[in-house]
Coordinates of C-alpha atoms and ligand atoms in Angstrom, one line a residue:
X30 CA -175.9 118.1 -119.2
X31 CA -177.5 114.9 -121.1
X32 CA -177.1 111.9 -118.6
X33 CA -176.0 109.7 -121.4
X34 CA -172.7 112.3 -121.8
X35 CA -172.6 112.0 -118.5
X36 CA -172.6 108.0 -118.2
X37 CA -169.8 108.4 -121.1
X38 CA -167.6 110.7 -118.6
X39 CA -167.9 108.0 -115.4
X40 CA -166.9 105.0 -118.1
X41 CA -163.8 107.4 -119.1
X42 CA -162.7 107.5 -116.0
X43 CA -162.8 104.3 -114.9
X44 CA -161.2 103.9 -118.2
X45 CA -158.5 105.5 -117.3
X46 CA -157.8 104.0 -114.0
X47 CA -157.6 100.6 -115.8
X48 CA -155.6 102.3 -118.9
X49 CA -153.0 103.7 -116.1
X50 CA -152.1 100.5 -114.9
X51 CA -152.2 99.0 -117.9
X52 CA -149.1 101.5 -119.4
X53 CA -147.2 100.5 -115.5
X54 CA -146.3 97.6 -117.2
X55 CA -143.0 97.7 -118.7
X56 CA -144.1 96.3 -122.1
X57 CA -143.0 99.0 -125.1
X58 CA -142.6 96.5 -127.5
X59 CA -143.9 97.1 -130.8
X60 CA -146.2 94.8 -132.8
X61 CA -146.0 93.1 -136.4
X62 CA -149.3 94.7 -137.0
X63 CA -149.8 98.5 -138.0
X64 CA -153.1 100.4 -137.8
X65 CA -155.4 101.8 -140.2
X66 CA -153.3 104.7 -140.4
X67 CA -150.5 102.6 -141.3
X68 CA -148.7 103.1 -137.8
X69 CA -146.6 100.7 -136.3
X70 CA -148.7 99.2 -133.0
X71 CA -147.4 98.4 -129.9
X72 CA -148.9 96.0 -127.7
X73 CA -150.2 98.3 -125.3
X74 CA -151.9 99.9 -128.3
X75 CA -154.3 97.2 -128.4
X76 CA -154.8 96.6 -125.2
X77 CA -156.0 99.8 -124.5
X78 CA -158.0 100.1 -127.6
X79 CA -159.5 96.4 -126.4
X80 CA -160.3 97.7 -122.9
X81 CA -161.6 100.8 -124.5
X82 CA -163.9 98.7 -127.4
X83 CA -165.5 96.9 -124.5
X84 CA -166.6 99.1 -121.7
X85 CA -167.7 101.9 -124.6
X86 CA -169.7 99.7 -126.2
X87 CA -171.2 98.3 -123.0
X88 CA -173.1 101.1 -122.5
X89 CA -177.0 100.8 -123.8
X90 CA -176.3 105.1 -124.8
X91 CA -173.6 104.1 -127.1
X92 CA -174.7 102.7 -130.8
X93 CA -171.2 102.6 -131.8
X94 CA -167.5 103.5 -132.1
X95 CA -164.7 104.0 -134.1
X96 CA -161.1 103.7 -132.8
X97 CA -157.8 105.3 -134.3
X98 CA -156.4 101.5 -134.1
X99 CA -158.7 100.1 -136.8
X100 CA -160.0 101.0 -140.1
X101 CA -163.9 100.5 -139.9
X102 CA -166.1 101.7 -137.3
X103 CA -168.7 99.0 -134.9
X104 CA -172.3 99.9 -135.0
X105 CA -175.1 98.1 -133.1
X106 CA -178.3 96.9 -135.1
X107 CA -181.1 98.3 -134.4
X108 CA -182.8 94.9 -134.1
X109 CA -180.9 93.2 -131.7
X110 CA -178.0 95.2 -130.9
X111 CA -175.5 93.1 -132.7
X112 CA -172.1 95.0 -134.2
X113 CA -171.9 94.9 -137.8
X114 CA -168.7 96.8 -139.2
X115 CA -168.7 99.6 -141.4
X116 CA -166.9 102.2 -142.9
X117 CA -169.6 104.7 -142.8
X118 CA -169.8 107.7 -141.4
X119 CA -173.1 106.8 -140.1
X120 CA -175.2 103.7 -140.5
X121 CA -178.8 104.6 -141.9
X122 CA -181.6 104.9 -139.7
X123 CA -183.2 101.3 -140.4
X124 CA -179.9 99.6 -139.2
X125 CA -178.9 101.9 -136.5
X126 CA -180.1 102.6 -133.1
X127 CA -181.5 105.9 -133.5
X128 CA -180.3 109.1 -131.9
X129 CA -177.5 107.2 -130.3
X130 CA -173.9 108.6 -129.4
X131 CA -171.3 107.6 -131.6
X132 CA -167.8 107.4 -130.1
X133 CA -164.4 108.2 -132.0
X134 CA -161.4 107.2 -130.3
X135 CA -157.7 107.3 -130.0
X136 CA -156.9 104.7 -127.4
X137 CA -153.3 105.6 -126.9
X138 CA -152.0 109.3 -128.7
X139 CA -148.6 109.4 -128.5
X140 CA -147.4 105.7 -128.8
X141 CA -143.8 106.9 -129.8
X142 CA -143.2 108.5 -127.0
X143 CA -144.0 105.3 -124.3
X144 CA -140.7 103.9 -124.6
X145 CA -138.9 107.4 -123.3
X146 CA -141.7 107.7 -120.8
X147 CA -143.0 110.3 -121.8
X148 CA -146.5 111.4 -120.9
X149 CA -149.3 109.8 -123.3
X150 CA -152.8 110.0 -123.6
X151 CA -156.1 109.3 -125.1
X152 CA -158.4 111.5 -126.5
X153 CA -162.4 110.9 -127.0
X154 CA -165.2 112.6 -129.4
X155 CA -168.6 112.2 -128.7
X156 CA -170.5 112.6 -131.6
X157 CA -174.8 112.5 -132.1
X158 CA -176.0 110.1 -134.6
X159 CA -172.9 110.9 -136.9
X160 CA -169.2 110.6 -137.2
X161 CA -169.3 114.8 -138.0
X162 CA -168.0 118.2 -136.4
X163 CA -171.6 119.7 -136.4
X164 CA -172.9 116.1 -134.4
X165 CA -169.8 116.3 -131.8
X166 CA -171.4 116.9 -128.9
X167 CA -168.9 116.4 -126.5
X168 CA -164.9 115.7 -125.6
X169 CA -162.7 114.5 -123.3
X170 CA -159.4 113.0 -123.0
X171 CA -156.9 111.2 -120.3
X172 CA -153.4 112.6 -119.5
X173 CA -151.1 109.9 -118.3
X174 CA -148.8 111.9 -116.9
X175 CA -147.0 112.0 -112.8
X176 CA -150.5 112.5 -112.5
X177 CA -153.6 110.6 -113.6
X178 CA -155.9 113.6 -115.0
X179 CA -158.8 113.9 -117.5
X180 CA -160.4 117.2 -119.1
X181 CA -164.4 116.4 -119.9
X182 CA -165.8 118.8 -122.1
X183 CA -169.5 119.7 -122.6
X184 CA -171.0 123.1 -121.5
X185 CA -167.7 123.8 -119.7
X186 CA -164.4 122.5 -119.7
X187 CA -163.7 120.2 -116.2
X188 CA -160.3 119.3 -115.3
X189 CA -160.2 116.7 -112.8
X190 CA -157.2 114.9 -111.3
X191 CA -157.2 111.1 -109.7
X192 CA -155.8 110.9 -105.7
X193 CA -156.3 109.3 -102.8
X194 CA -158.5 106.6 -104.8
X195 CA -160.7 109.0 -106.2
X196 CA -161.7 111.4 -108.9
X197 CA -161.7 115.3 -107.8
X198 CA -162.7 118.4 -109.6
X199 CA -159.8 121.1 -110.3
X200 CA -162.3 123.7 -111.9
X201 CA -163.1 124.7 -115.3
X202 CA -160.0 125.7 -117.9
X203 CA -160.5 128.8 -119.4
X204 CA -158.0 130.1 -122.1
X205 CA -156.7 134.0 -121.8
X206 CA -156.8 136.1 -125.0
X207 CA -152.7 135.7 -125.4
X208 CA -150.4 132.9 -124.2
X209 CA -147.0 132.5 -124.2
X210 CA -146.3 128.9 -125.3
X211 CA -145.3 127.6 -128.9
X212 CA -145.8 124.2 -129.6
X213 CA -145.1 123.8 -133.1
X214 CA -145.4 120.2 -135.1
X215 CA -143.9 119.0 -137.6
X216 CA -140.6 117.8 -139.6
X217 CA -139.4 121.7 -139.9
X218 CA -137.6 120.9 -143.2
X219 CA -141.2 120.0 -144.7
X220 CA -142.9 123.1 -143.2
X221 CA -144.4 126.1 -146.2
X222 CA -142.3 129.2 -146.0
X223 CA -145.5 130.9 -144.6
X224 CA -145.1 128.2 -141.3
X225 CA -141.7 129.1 -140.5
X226 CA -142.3 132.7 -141.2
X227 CA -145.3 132.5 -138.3
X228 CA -143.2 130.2 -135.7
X229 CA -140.5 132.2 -136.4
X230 CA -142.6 135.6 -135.8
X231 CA -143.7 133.6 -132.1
X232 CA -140.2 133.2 -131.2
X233 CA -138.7 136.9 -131.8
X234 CA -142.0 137.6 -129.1
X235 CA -140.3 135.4 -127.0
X236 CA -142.8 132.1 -126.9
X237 CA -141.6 129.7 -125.3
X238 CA -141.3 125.8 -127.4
X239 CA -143.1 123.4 -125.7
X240 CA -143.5 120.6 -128.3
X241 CA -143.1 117.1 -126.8
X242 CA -144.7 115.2 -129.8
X243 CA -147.8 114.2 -128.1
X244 CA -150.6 116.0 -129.2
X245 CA -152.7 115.1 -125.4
X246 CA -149.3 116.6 -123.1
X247 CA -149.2 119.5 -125.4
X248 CA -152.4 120.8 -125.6
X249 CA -153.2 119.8 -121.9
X250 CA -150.2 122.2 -121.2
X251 CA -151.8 125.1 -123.5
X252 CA -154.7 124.8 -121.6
X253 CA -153.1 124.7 -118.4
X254 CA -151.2 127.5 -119.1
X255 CA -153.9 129.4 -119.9
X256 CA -152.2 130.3 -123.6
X257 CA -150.2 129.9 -126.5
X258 CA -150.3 128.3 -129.7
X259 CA -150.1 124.5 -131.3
X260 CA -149.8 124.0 -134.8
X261 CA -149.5 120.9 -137.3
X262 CA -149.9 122.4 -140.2
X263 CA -149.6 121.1 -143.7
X264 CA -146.7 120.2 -144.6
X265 CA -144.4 118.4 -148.0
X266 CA -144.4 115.0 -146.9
X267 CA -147.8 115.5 -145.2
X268 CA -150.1 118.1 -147.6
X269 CA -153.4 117.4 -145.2
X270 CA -151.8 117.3 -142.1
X271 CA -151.1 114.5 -139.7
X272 CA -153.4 114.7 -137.4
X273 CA -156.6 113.5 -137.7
X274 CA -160.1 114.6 -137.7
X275 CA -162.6 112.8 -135.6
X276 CA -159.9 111.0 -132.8
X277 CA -157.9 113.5 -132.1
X278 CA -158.4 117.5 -133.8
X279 CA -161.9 117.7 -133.6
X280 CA -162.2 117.1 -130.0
X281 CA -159.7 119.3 -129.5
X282 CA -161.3 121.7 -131.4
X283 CA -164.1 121.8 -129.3
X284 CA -162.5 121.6 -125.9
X285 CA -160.3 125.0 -126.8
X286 CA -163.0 126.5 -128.1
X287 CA -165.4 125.6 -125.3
X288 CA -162.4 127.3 -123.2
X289 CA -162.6 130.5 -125.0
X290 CA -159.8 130.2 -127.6
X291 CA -160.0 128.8 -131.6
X292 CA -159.1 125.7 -133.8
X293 CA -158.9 126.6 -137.6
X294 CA -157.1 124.7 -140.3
X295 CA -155.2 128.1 -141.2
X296 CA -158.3 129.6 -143.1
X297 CA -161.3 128.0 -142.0
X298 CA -163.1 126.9 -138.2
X299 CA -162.0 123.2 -137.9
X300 CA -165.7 122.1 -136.4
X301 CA -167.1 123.6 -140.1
X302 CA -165.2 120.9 -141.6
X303 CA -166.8 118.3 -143.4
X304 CA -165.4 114.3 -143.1
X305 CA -165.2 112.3 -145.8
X306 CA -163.6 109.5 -144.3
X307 CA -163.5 107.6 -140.8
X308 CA -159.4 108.2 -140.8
X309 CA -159.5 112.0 -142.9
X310 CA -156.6 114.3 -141.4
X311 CA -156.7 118.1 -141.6
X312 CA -153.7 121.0 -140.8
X313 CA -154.8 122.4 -137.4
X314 CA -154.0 125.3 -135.4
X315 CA -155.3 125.7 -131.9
X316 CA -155.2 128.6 -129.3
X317 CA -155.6 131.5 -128.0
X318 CA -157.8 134.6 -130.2
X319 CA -154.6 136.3 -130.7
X320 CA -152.5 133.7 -131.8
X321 CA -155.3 132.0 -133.8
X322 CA -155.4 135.7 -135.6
X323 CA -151.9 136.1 -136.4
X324 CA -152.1 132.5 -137.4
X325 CA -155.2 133.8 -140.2
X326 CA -153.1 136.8 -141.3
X327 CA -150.5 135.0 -142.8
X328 CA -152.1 132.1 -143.7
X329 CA -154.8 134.4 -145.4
X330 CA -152.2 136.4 -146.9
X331 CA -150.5 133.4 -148.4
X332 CA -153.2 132.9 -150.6
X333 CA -153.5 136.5 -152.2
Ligands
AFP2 P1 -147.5 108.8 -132.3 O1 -148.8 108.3 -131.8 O2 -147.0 108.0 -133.5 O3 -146.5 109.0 -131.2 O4 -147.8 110.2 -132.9 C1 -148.3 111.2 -132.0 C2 -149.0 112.2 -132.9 O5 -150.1 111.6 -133.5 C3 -149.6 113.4 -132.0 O6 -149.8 113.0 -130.6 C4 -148.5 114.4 -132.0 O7 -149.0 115.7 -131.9 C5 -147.9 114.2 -133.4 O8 -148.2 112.8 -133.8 C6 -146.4 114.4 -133.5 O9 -146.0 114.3 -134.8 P2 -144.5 114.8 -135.2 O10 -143.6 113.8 -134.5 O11 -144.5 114.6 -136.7 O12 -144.4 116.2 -134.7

């Protein structure tokens, strides 16, 4: 594996001791402010995304990031390694340190869920020169959960869990050709008739829900599981989805996939999707093969 992924994976962890302590606190207060996305932030929101900013950008492997919490991306010059901000996708190669990772980052998925304390986590796309699928080059994210784990994905997909004062290895997830879980997103009154037809279809199997409304718990459990399904799809009030592309479902994308299951939009492989913009959403569907393929028949259907 490239050191400089690997330099990346040490500073997430040590990320994510800091980030646990941090969320201790008993502060679920909610900010003035909102985020590019037009959330509501709460304090521990930018606190993790400051804590974040800092030690990412730190390292000499990083040219620059872009977090969830704000609506432009840093980028260090080439020349000196000042930040300039910029709501490219990419700086051009005069400005930018060349051939540098680019980091895309939620800081803290699942911010409505802190004050019930629920699990939360963050979630990490490691891209090569470009905010793009075809540059991510690596994923991880943090579960904040009774445990402290992270899930670091490159060739293979490492889940390790913090104890004792240190990081240990838990082995490789791997995803089995059927699952049994159903983790479906969504306001169900805003779902397409072809959504409810396929969760519906799940259910009479007799899947299992498992939908907490944080994307990190519910995929981590997925994976854990070995199986199932989770789905956002595209809905009424939200016709591209909620989720977005380069924080949250495109490293997902490429964790399940690098554990043997899929991540389509309902038609198409989300990591062949192009991004227009730093804060683009996309419906997303991500799995095991045979869920993913009963997800394709009726969405494919739909549109004969
Ligand atoms: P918050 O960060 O506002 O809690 O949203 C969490 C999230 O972005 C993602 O973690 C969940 O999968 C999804 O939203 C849940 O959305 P719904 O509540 O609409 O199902």
């Amino acid at each position: 594996m490239d050191s400089r992924i690997l330099e990346i994976f040490s500073c997430i962890k040590q990320c994510a001791i800091t980030l646990q302590e941090l969320l201790q606190c008993d502060d679920s207060g909610y900010l003035a402010s909102t985020n590019a996305s037009g959330d509501t932030q709460l304090a521990v929101d930018v606190r993790a995304d400051r804590i974040l900013e800092d030690a990412l950008l730190k390292l000499a492997c990083v040219g620059g990031v872009c977090s969830e919490e704000k609506s432009s991306a840093l980028y260090k010059q080439k020349v000196d390694s000042s930040l300039v901000e910029s709501t490219f996708l990419q700086l051009d190669s005069s400005q930018s340190l060349e051939s540098s990772l680019l980091i895309a980052y939620d800081p803290l998925d699942g911010s409505s869920l802190f004050d019930s304390n629920l699990s939360v986590g963050s979630i990490f796309g490691i891209y090569n020169g470009a905010f793009s699928a075809s540059a991510l080059v690596a994923a991880a994210y943090i579960v904040y959960g009774p445990r402290l784990e992270v899930v670091l994905a490159c060739e293979r997909v490492e889940h390790c869990v913090y104890s004792g004062g240190q990081w240990r290895s838990k082995g490789a997830l791997q995803l089995e050709s059927k699952g049994k879980l159903n983790a479906p997103g969504g306001t169900q009154k805003h779902w397409s008739k072809e959504h409810k037809e396929l969760v519906e279809s799940l259910f009479a199997k007799g899947y299992r829900l498992r939908y907490s409304g944080g994307m990190v718990p519910d995929l981590h459990q997925i994976l854990c599981k070995k199986g199932g399904l989770f789905s956002y799809p595209a809905t009424s009030d939200a016709p591209n989805g909620k989720l977005r592309k380069l924080f949250e479902v495109f490293p997902f994308a490429f964790i399940y996939e690098r554990a043997g299951g899929e991540a389509i939009n309902g038609r198409e492989r989300l990591l062949s999707l192009s991004c227009d913009g730093l804060h683009d959403s996309t419906p997303c569907f991500l799995g095991s093969t045979e869920e993913i393929a009963q997800v394709r028949a009726i969405y494919m259907n739909k549109e004969r």
